[in-house]
CSV table of C-alpha atoms in Angstrom, one decimal:
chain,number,residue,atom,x,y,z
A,1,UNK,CA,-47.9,-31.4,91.7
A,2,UNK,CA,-44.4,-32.4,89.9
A,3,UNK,CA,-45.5,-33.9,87.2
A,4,UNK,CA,-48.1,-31.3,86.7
A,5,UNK,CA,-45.3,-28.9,86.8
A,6,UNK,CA,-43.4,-30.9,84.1
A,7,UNK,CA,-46.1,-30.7,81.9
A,8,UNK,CA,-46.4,-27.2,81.9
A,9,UNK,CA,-42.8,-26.5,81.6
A,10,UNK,CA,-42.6,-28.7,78.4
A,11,UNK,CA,-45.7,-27.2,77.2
A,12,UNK,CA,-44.1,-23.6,77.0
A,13,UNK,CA,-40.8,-25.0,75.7
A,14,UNK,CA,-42.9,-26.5,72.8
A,15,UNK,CA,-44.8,-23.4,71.6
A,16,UNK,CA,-41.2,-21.2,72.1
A,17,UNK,CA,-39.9,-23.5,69.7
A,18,UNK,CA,-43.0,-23.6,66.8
A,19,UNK,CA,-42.9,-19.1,67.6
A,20,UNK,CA,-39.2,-19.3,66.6
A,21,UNK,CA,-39.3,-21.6,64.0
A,22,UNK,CA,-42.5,-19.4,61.9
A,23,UNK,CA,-40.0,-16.1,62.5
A,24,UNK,CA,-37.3,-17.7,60.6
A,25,UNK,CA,-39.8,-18.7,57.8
A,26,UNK,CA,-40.9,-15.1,57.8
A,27,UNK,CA,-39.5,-12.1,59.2
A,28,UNK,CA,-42.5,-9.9,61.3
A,29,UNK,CA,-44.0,-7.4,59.5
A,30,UNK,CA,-42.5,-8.5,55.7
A,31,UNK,CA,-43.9,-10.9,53.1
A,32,UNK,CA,-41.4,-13.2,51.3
A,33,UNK,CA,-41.8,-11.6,47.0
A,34,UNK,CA,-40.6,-12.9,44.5
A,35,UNK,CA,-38.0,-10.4,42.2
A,36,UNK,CA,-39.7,-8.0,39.6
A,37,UNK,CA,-38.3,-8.6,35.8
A,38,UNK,CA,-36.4,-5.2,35.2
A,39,UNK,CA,-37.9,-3.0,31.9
A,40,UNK,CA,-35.3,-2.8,29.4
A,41,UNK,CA,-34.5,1.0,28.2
A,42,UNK,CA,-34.5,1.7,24.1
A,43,UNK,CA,-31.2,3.8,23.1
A,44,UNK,CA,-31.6,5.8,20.8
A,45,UNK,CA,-28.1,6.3,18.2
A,46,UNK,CA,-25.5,9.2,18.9
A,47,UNK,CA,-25.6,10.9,15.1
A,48,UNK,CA,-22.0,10.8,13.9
A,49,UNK,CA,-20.6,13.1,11.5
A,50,UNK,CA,-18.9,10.9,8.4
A,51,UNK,CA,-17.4,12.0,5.0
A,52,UNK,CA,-18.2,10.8,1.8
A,53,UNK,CA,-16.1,11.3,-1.3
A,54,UNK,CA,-18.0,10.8,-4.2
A,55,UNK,CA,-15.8,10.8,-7.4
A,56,UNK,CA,-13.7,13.0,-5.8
A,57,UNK,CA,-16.0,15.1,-4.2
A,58,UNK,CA,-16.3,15.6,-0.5
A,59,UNK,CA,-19.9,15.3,1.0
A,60,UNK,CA,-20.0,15.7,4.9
A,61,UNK,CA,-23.0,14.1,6.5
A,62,UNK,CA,-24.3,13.6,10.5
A,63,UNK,CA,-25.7,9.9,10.7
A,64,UNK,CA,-26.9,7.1,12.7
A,65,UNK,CA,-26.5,4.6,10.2
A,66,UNK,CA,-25.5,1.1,11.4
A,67,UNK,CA,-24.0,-0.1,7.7
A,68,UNK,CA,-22.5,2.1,5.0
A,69,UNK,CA,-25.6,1.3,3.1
A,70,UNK,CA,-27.6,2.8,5.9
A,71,UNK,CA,-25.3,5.8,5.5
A,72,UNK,CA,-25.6,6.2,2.0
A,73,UNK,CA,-29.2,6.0,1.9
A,74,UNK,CA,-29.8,8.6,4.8
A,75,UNK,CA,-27.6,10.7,2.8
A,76,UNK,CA,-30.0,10.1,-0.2
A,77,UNK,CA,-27.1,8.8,-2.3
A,78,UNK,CA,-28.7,6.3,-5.2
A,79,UNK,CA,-25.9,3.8,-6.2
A,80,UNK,CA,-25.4,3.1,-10.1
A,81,UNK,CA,-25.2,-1.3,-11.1
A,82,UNK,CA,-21.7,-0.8,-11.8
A,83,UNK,CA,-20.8,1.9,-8.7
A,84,UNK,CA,-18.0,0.8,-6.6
A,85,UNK,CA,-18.0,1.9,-2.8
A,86,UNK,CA,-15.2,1.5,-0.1
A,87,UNK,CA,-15.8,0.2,2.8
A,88,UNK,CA,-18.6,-2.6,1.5
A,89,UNK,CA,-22.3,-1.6,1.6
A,90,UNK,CA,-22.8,-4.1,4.8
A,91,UNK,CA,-19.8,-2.9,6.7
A,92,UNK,CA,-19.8,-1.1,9.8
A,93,UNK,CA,-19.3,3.0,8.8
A,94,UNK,CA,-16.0,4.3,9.0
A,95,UNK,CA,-14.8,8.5,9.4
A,96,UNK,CA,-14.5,8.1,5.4
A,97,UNK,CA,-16.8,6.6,3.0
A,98,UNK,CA,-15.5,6.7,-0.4
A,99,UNK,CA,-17.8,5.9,-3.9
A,100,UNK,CA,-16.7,5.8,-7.6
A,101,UNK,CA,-18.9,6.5,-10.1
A,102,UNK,CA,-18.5,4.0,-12.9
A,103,UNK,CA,-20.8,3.4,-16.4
A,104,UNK,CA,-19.1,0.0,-17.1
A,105,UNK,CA,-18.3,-3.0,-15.7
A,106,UNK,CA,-14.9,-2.8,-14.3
A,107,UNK,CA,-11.8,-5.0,-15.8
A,108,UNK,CA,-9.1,-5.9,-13.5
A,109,UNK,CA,-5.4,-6.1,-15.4
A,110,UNK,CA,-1.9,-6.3,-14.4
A,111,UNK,CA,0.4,-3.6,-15.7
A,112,UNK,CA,4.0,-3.0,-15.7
A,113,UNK,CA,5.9,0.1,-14.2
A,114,UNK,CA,8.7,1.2,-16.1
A,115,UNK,CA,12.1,1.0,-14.2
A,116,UNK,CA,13.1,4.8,-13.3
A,117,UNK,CA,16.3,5.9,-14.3
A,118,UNK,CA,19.2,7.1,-11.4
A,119,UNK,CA,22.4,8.9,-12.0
A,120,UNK,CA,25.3,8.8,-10.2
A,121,UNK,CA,28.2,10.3,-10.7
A,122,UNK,CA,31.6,8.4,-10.5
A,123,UNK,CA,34.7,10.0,-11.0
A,124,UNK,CA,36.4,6.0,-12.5
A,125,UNK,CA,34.3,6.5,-15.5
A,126,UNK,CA,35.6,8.2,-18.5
A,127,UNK,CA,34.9,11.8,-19.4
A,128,UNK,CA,31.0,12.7,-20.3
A,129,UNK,CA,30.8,8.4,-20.3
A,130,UNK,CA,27.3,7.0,-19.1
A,131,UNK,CA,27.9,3.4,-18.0
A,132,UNK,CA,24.5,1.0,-17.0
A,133,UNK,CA,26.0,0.2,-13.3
A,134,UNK,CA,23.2,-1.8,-12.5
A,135,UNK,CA,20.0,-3.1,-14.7
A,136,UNK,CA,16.5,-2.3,-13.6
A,137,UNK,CA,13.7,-4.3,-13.2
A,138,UNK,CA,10.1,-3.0,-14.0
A,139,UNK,CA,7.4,-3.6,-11.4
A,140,UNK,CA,3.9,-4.2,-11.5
A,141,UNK,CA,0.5,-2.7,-10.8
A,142,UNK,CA,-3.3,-4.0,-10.7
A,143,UNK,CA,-5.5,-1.7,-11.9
A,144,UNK,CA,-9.2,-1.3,-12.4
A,145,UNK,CA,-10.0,-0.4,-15.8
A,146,UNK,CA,-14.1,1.0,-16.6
A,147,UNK,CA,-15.8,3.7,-18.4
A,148,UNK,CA,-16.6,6.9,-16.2
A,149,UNK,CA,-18.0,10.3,-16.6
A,150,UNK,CA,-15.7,13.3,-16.0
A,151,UNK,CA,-16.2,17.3,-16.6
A,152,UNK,CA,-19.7,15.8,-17.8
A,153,UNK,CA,-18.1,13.9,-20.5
A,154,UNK,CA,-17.5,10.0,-21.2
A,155,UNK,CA,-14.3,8.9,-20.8
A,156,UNK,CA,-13.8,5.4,-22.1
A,157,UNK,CA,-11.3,2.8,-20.2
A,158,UNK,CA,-10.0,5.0,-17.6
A,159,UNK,CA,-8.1,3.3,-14.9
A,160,UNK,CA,-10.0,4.6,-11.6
A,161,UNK,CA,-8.0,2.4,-9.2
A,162,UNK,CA,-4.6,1.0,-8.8
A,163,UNK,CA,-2.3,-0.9,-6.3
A,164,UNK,CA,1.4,-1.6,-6.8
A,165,UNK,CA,2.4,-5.1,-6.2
A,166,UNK,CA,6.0,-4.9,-6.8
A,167,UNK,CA,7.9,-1.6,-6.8
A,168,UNK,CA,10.6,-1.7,-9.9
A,169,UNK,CA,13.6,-1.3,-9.3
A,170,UNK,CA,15.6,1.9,-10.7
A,171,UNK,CA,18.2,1.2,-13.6
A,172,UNK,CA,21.7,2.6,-12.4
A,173,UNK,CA,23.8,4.8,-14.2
A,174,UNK,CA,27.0,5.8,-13.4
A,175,UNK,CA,28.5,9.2,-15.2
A,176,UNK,CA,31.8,10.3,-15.8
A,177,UNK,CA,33.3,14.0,-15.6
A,178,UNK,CA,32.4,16.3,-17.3
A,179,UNK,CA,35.1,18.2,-18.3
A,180,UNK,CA,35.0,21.4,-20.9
A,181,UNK,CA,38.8,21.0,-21.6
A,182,UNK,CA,41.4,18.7,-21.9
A,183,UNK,CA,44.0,21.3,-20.6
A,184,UNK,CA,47.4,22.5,-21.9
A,185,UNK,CA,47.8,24.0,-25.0
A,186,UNK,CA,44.8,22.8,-27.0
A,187,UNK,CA,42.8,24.5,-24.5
A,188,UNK,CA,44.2,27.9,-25.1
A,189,UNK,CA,42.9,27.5,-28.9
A,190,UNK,CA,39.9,29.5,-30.1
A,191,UNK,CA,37.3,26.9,-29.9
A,192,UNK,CA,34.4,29.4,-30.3
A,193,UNK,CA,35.9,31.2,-33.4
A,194,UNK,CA,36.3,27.4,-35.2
A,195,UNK,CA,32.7,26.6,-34.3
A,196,UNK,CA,31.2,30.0,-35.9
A,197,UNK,CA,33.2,28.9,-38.8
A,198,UNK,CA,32.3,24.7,-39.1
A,199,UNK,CA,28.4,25.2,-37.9
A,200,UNK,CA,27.6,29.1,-37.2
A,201,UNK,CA,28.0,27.9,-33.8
A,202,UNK,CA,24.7,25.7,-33.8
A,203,UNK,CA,25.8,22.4,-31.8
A,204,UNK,CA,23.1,20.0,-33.4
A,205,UNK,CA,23.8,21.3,-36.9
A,206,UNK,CA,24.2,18.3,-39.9
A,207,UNK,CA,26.0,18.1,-43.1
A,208,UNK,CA,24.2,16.5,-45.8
A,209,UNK,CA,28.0,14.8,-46.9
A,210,UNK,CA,28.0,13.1,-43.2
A,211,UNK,CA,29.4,15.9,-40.5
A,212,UNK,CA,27.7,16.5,-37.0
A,213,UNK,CA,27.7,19.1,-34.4
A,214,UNK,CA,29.7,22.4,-33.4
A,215,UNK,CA,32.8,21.2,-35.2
A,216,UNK,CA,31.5,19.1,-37.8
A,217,UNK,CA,32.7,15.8,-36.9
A,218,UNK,CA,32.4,12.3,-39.1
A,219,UNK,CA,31.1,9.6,-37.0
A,220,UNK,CA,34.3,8.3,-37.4
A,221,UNK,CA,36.7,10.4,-36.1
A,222,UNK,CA,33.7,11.1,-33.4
A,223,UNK,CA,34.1,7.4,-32.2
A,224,UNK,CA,38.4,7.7,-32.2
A,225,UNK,CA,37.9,10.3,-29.1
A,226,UNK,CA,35.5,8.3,-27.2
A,227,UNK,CA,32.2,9.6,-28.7
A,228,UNK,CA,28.8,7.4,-28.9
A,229,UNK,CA,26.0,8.1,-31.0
A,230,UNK,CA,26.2,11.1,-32.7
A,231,UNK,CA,28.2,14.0,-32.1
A,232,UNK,CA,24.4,16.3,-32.4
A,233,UNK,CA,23.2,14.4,-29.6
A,234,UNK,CA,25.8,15.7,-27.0
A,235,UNK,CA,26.4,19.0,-25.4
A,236,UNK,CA,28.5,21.5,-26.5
A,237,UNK,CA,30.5,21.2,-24.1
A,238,UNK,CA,31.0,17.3,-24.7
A,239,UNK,CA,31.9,18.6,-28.0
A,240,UNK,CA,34.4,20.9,-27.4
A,241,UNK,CA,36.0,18.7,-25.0
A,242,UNK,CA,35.8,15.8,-27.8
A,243,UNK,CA,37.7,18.4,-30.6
A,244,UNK,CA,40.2,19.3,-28.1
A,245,UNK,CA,41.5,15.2,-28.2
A,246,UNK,CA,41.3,15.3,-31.9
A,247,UNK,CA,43.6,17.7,-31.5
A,248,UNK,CA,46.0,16.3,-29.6
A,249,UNK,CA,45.4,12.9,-31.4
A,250,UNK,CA,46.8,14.4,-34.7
A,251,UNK,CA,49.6,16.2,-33.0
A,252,UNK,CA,48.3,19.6,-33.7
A,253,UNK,CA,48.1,18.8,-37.7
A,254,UNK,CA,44.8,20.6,-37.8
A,255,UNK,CA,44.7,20.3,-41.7
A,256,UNK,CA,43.2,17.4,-42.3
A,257,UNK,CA,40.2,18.1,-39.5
A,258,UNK,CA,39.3,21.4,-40.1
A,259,UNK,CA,41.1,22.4,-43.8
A,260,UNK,CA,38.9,25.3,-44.1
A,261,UNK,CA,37.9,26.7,-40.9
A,262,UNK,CA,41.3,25.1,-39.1
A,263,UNK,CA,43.1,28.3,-39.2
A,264,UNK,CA,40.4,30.2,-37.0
A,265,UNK,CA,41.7,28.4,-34.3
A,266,UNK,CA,44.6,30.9,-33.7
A,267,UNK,CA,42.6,33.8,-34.6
Protein backbone atom coordinates (compact mmCIF):
# COMPACT_ATOMS: atom_id res chain seq x y z
CA UNK A 1 0.00 0.00 0.00
CA UNK A 2 3.00 2.63 0.57
CA UNK A 3 4.79 2.28 -2.20
CA UNK A 4 1.68 2.19 -4.27
CA UNK A 5 0.89 5.44 -2.65
CA UNK A 6 4.33 6.76 -3.66
CA UNK A 7 3.84 6.03 -6.97
CA UNK A 8 0.77 7.82 -7.39
CA UNK A 9 1.89 10.80 -5.63
CA UNK A 10 5.02 11.13 -7.98
CA UNK A 11 2.90 10.39 -10.77
CA UNK A 12 0.70 13.68 -10.26
CA UNK A 13 3.76 15.75 -9.34
CA UNK A 14 5.15 14.69 -12.86
CA UNK A 15 2.18 15.67 -15.09
CA UNK A 16 1.85 19.19 -12.72
CA UNK A 17 5.10 19.86 -13.77
CA UNK A 18 4.97 18.97 -17.97
CA UNK A 19 1.09 21.25 -17.52
CA UNK A 20 3.18 24.11 -16.14
CA UNK A 21 5.98 23.97 -18.21
CA UNK A 22 3.56 23.86 -21.89
CA UNK A 23 1.67 27.24 -20.17
CA UNK A 24 4.88 29.05 -20.03
CA UNK A 25 5.67 28.03 -23.74
CA UNK A 26 2.29 29.29 -24.52
CA UNK A 27 -0.06 31.37 -22.82
CA UNK A 28 -4.01 29.61 -22.95
CA UNK A 29 -6.02 30.73 -25.48
CA UNK A 30 -3.03 32.87 -27.57
CA UNK A 31 -0.73 31.68 -30.39
CA UNK A 32 2.88 32.92 -30.26
CA UNK A 33 2.98 35.51 -34.10
CA UNK A 34 5.53 36.75 -35.32
CA UNK A 35 5.53 40.97 -35.85
CA UNK A 36 3.78 42.32 -39.12
CA UNK A 37 6.25 44.64 -41.28
CA UNK A 38 4.56 48.17 -40.90
CA UNK A 39 3.26 49.86 -44.64
CA UNK A 40 5.14 52.86 -45.16
CA UNK A 41 2.80 56.15 -45.96
CA UNK A 42 3.85 58.38 -49.28
CA UNK A 43 3.83 62.29 -48.31
CA UNK A 44 2.95 64.19 -50.57
CA UNK A 45 4.98 68.04 -50.67
CA UNK A 46 3.52 71.17 -48.71
CA UNK A 47 3.50 73.76 -52.06
CA UNK A 48 5.62 76.77 -50.87
CA UNK A 49 5.19 80.12 -52.20
CA UNK A 50 8.89 81.37 -53.59
CA UNK A 51 9.96 84.61 -55.56
CA UNK A 52 11.77 84.81 -58.52
CA UNK A 53 13.37 87.95 -59.90
CA UNK A 54 14.09 87.62 -63.30
CA UNK A 55 16.20 90.54 -64.58
CA UNK A 56 14.69 92.59 -62.23
CA UNK A 57 11.40 91.45 -62.41
CA UNK A 58 9.49 89.82 -59.63
CA UNK A 59 7.60 86.51 -60.45
CA UNK A 60 5.76 84.93 -57.39
CA UNK A 61 5.24 81.25 -57.72
CA UNK A 62 3.50 78.30 -55.22
CA UNK A 63 5.92 75.12 -55.62
CA UNK A 64 6.94 71.83 -54.50
CA UNK A 65 10.10 71.73 -56.12
CA UNK A 66 12.92 69.97 -54.32
CA UNK A 67 15.95 71.93 -56.40
CA UNK A 68 15.80 75.41 -57.90
CA UNK A 69 15.78 73.74 -61.13
CA UNK A 70 12.69 71.94 -60.18
CA UNK A 71 11.36 75.32 -59.30
CA UNK A 72 12.24 76.97 -62.40
CA UNK A 73 10.85 74.40 -64.52
CA UNK A 74 7.38 74.18 -62.65
CA UNK A 75 7.35 77.85 -63.15
CA UNK A 76 7.94 77.16 -66.94
CA UNK A 77 11.05 79.40 -66.91
CA UNK A 78 13.45 78.06 -70.00
CA UNK A 79 17.15 79.10 -69.03
CA UNK A 80 19.30 80.81 -71.84
CA UNK A 81 23.36 78.86 -72.35
CA UNK A 82 24.79 81.92 -70.89
CA UNK A 83 21.76 82.66 -67.96
CA UNK A 84 23.10 83.01 -64.67
CA UNK A 85 20.76 81.91 -61.59
CA UNK A 86 21.31 82.40 -57.74
CA UNK A 87 21.12 79.94 -55.69
CA UNK A 88 22.66 77.04 -58.14
CA UNK A 89 20.25 75.01 -60.28
CA UNK A 90 20.86 71.79 -57.84
CA UNK A 91 20.48 73.68 -54.57
CA UNK A 92 17.86 73.35 -52.23
CA UNK A 93 15.05 76.48 -53.03
CA UNK A 94 15.29 79.41 -50.95
CA UNK A 95 12.24 82.40 -50.26
CA UNK A 96 14.14 84.17 -53.29
CA UNK A 97 15.34 82.85 -56.45
CA UNK A 98 17.11 85.30 -58.48
CA UNK A 99 18.04 84.80 -62.60
CA UNK A 100 20.02 87.19 -64.99
CA UNK A 101 19.39 87.19 -68.29
CA UNK A 102 22.69 87.30 -70.19
CA UNK A 103 23.43 87.02 -74.37
CA UNK A 104 27.25 86.51 -73.71
CA UNK A 105 29.47 84.74 -71.96
CA UNK A 106 30.35 86.54 -68.88
CA UNK A 107 34.02 88.12 -68.09
CA UNK A 108 35.06 88.45 -64.69
CA UNK A 109 37.55 91.70 -64.09
CA UNK A 110 38.87 93.51 -61.18
CA UNK A 111 38.09 97.31 -61.05
CA UNK A 112 39.23 100.15 -59.05
CA UNK A 113 36.94 102.53 -56.92
CA UNK A 114 37.96 105.89 -56.90
CA UNK A 115 38.83 107.27 -53.39
CA UNK A 116 35.87 109.70 -52.28
CA UNK A 117 36.67 112.99 -51.31
CA UNK A 118 35.98 114.41 -47.38
CA UNK A 119 36.06 117.84 -46.08
CA UNK A 120 36.69 119.01 -42.96
CA UNK A 121 36.96 122.07 -41.76
CA UNK A 122 39.95 123.26 -39.56
CA UNK A 123 40.14 126.54 -38.24
CA UNK A 124 44.75 126.11 -38.15
CA UNK A 125 44.52 126.28 -41.86
CA UNK A 126 44.84 129.53 -43.70
CA UNK A 127 41.82 131.50 -45.04
CA UNK A 128 39.82 129.70 -48.05
CA UNK A 129 43.23 127.12 -47.92
CA UNK A 130 42.36 123.41 -48.95
CA UNK A 131 45.23 121.24 -47.40
CA UNK A 132 45.33 117.09 -48.40
CA UNK A 133 45.28 116.04 -44.52
CA UNK A 134 45.37 112.59 -45.38
CA UNK A 135 45.90 110.60 -48.90
CA UNK A 136 43.22 108.15 -50.12
CA UNK A 137 43.54 104.95 -51.28
CA UNK A 138 41.28 103.56 -54.11
CA UNK A 139 39.51 100.17 -53.52
CA UNK A 140 38.59 97.49 -55.61
CA UNK A 141 35.59 95.69 -57.13
CA UNK A 142 34.96 92.25 -59.14
CA UNK A 143 32.58 92.64 -61.55
CA UNK A 144 30.85 90.44 -64.08
CA UNK A 145 31.07 92.01 -67.39
CA UNK A 146 28.43 90.32 -70.48
CA UNK A 147 26.14 91.46 -73.07
CA UNK A 148 22.32 91.73 -71.99
CA UNK A 149 19.11 92.92 -73.34
CA UNK A 150 17.46 95.95 -71.70
CA UNK A 151 14.08 98.15 -72.70
CA UNK A 152 14.23 95.38 -75.64
CA UNK A 153 17.51 96.59 -76.82
CA UNK A 154 21.27 95.19 -76.77
CA UNK A 155 23.38 96.51 -74.52
CA UNK A 156 27.00 95.46 -75.01
CA UNK A 157 29.50 94.91 -71.92
CA UNK A 158 27.22 95.86 -69.13
CA UNK A 159 28.42 94.99 -65.77
CA UNK A 160 25.33 92.93 -64.30
CA UNK A 161 27.17 91.97 -61.01
CA UNK A 162 29.62 93.38 -58.62
CA UNK A 163 31.22 92.72 -55.22
CA UNK A 164 33.59 95.08 -53.39
CA UNK A 165 36.68 93.49 -52.08
CA UNK A 166 38.34 96.36 -50.48
CA UNK A 167 36.44 99.53 -49.62
CA UNK A 168 38.82 102.77 -50.54
CA UNK A 169 39.64 104.79 -48.39
CA UNK A 170 38.39 108.62 -48.57
CA UNK A 171 41.10 111.35 -49.32
CA UNK A 172 41.08 114.01 -46.37
CA UNK A 173 40.88 117.50 -46.84
CA UNK A 174 41.13 119.90 -44.37
CA UNK A 175 39.65 123.67 -45.16
CA UNK A 176 40.41 126.86 -43.89
CA UNK A 177 37.97 129.87 -43.03
CA UNK A 178 36.25 131.38 -45.09
CA UNK A 179 36.31 134.77 -44.49
CA UNK A 180 34.59 137.70 -46.82
CA UNK A 181 36.82 140.34 -45.16
CA UNK A 182 40.01 141.02 -43.72
CA UNK A 183 38.53 143.73 -41.35
CA UNK A 184 39.42 147.30 -40.49
CA UNK A 185 39.53 149.81 -42.87
CA UNK A 186 39.99 148.02 -46.19
CA UNK A 187 36.81 146.45 -45.43
CA UNK A 188 34.84 149.56 -45.27
CA UNK A 189 35.98 150.14 -49.10
CA UNK A 190 33.49 149.82 -51.92
CA UNK A 191 34.40 146.45 -53.15
CA UNK A 192 31.29 146.00 -55.31
CA UNK A 193 31.59 149.47 -57.05
CA UNK A 194 35.58 148.42 -58.00
CA UNK A 195 34.29 145.05 -59.39
CA UNK A 196 31.45 146.63 -61.71
CA UNK A 197 34.34 148.74 -62.87
CA UNK A 198 37.45 145.85 -63.40
CA UNK A 199 34.93 142.90 -64.67
CA UNK A 200 31.16 144.24 -64.77
CA UNK A 201 30.98 142.29 -61.73
CA UNK A 202 31.45 138.80 -63.52
CA UNK A 203 33.83 136.78 -61.11
CA UNK A 204 35.20 134.29 -63.84
CA UNK A 205 35.74 137.05 -66.31
CA UNK A 206 39.54 136.99 -68.33
CA UNK A 207 41.70 139.57 -69.86
CA UNK A 208 43.19 138.54 -72.99
CA UNK A 209 46.59 140.77 -71.61
CA UNK A 210 46.66 138.11 -68.48
CA UNK A 211 43.93 139.49 -65.62
CA UNK A 212 41.44 137.05 -63.85
CA UNK A 213 38.37 137.44 -61.86
CA UNK A 214 36.14 140.18 -60.15
CA UNK A 215 39.10 142.47 -59.70
CA UNK A 216 41.27 141.48 -62.45
CA UNK A 217 44.19 140.08 -60.74
CA UNK A 218 47.69 138.85 -62.54
CA UNK A 219 48.58 135.50 -61.44
CA UNK A 220 51.17 137.17 -59.75
CA UNK A 221 49.96 139.41 -57.50
CA UNK A 222 47.18 136.53 -57.06
CA UNK A 223 49.89 134.20 -55.64
CA UNK A 224 51.49 137.29 -53.16
CA UNK A 225 47.99 137.01 -51.13
CA UNK A 226 47.91 133.36 -50.84
CA UNK A 227 45.98 132.55 -54.04
CA UNK A 228 46.32 129.04 -55.98
CA UNK A 229 45.37 128.43 -59.38
CA UNK A 230 43.63 131.03 -60.86
CA UNK A 231 41.87 133.83 -59.40
CA UNK A 232 38.44 132.58 -61.97
CA UNK A 233 38.49 129.49 -60.25
CA UNK A 234 37.55 130.84 -56.75
CA UNK A 235 34.50 132.43 -55.26
CA UNK A 236 33.74 135.79 -55.18
CA UNK A 237 33.99 135.97 -52.02
CA UNK A 238 37.66 134.32 -51.96
CA UNK A 239 38.23 137.17 -54.21
CA UNK A 240 37.16 139.85 -52.41
CA UNK A 241 38.80 138.64 -49.44
CA UNK A 242 42.08 138.14 -51.61
CA UNK A 243 41.80 142.18 -52.94
CA UNK A 244 41.21 143.29 -49.48
CA UNK A 245 45.21 141.92 -48.57
CA UNK A 246 46.50 143.51 -51.73
CA UNK A 247 45.32 146.28 -50.16
CA UNK A 248 46.84 146.26 -47.21
CA UNK A 249 49.97 144.75 -48.79
CA UNK A 250 50.54 148.02 -50.73
CA UNK A 251 49.72 150.27 -47.86
CA UNK A 252 46.60 151.56 -49.41
CA UNK A 253 48.63 152.80 -52.74
CA UNK A 254 45.83 151.54 -54.86
CA UNK A 255 47.46 153.04 -58.02
CA UNK A 256 49.43 150.64 -59.17
CA UNK A 257 46.54 147.73 -58.71
CA UNK A 258 43.61 149.29 -59.92
CA UNK A 259 44.91 152.75 -61.91
CA UNK A 260 41.77 152.98 -63.65
CA UNK A 261 38.95 151.61 -61.67
CA UNK A 262 41.05 152.33 -58.13
CA UNK A 263 39.23 155.44 -57.40
CA UNK A 264 35.75 153.66 -57.29
CA UNK A 265 36.78 152.29 -54.18
CA UNK A 266 35.70 155.46 -52.25
CA UNK A 267 32.83 156.15 -54.33
Amino acid sequence: MRRSAMLVMLSSALAMSTASSCSSAAPSGKTAVADAPHATASVTPTPRSIVIMVDGKRLETMTTGATVRDVLAQAGLRLGPHDRVTPGLDAAPVDRITVLRLLSEPVTKVLKIPAPTVEKNDKKQAAWSRTVARPGKPGLKRVLIADVLRKGKKVKAAIVQQTVIRKPVPQLIAVGPKPGSVGGAAARLNWAGLAACESHGNPKAVNAAGYYGLYQFSLSSWGTVGGSGKPTDATAAEQTYRAQLLYNRVQGRWHGQWPVCGKNLFG
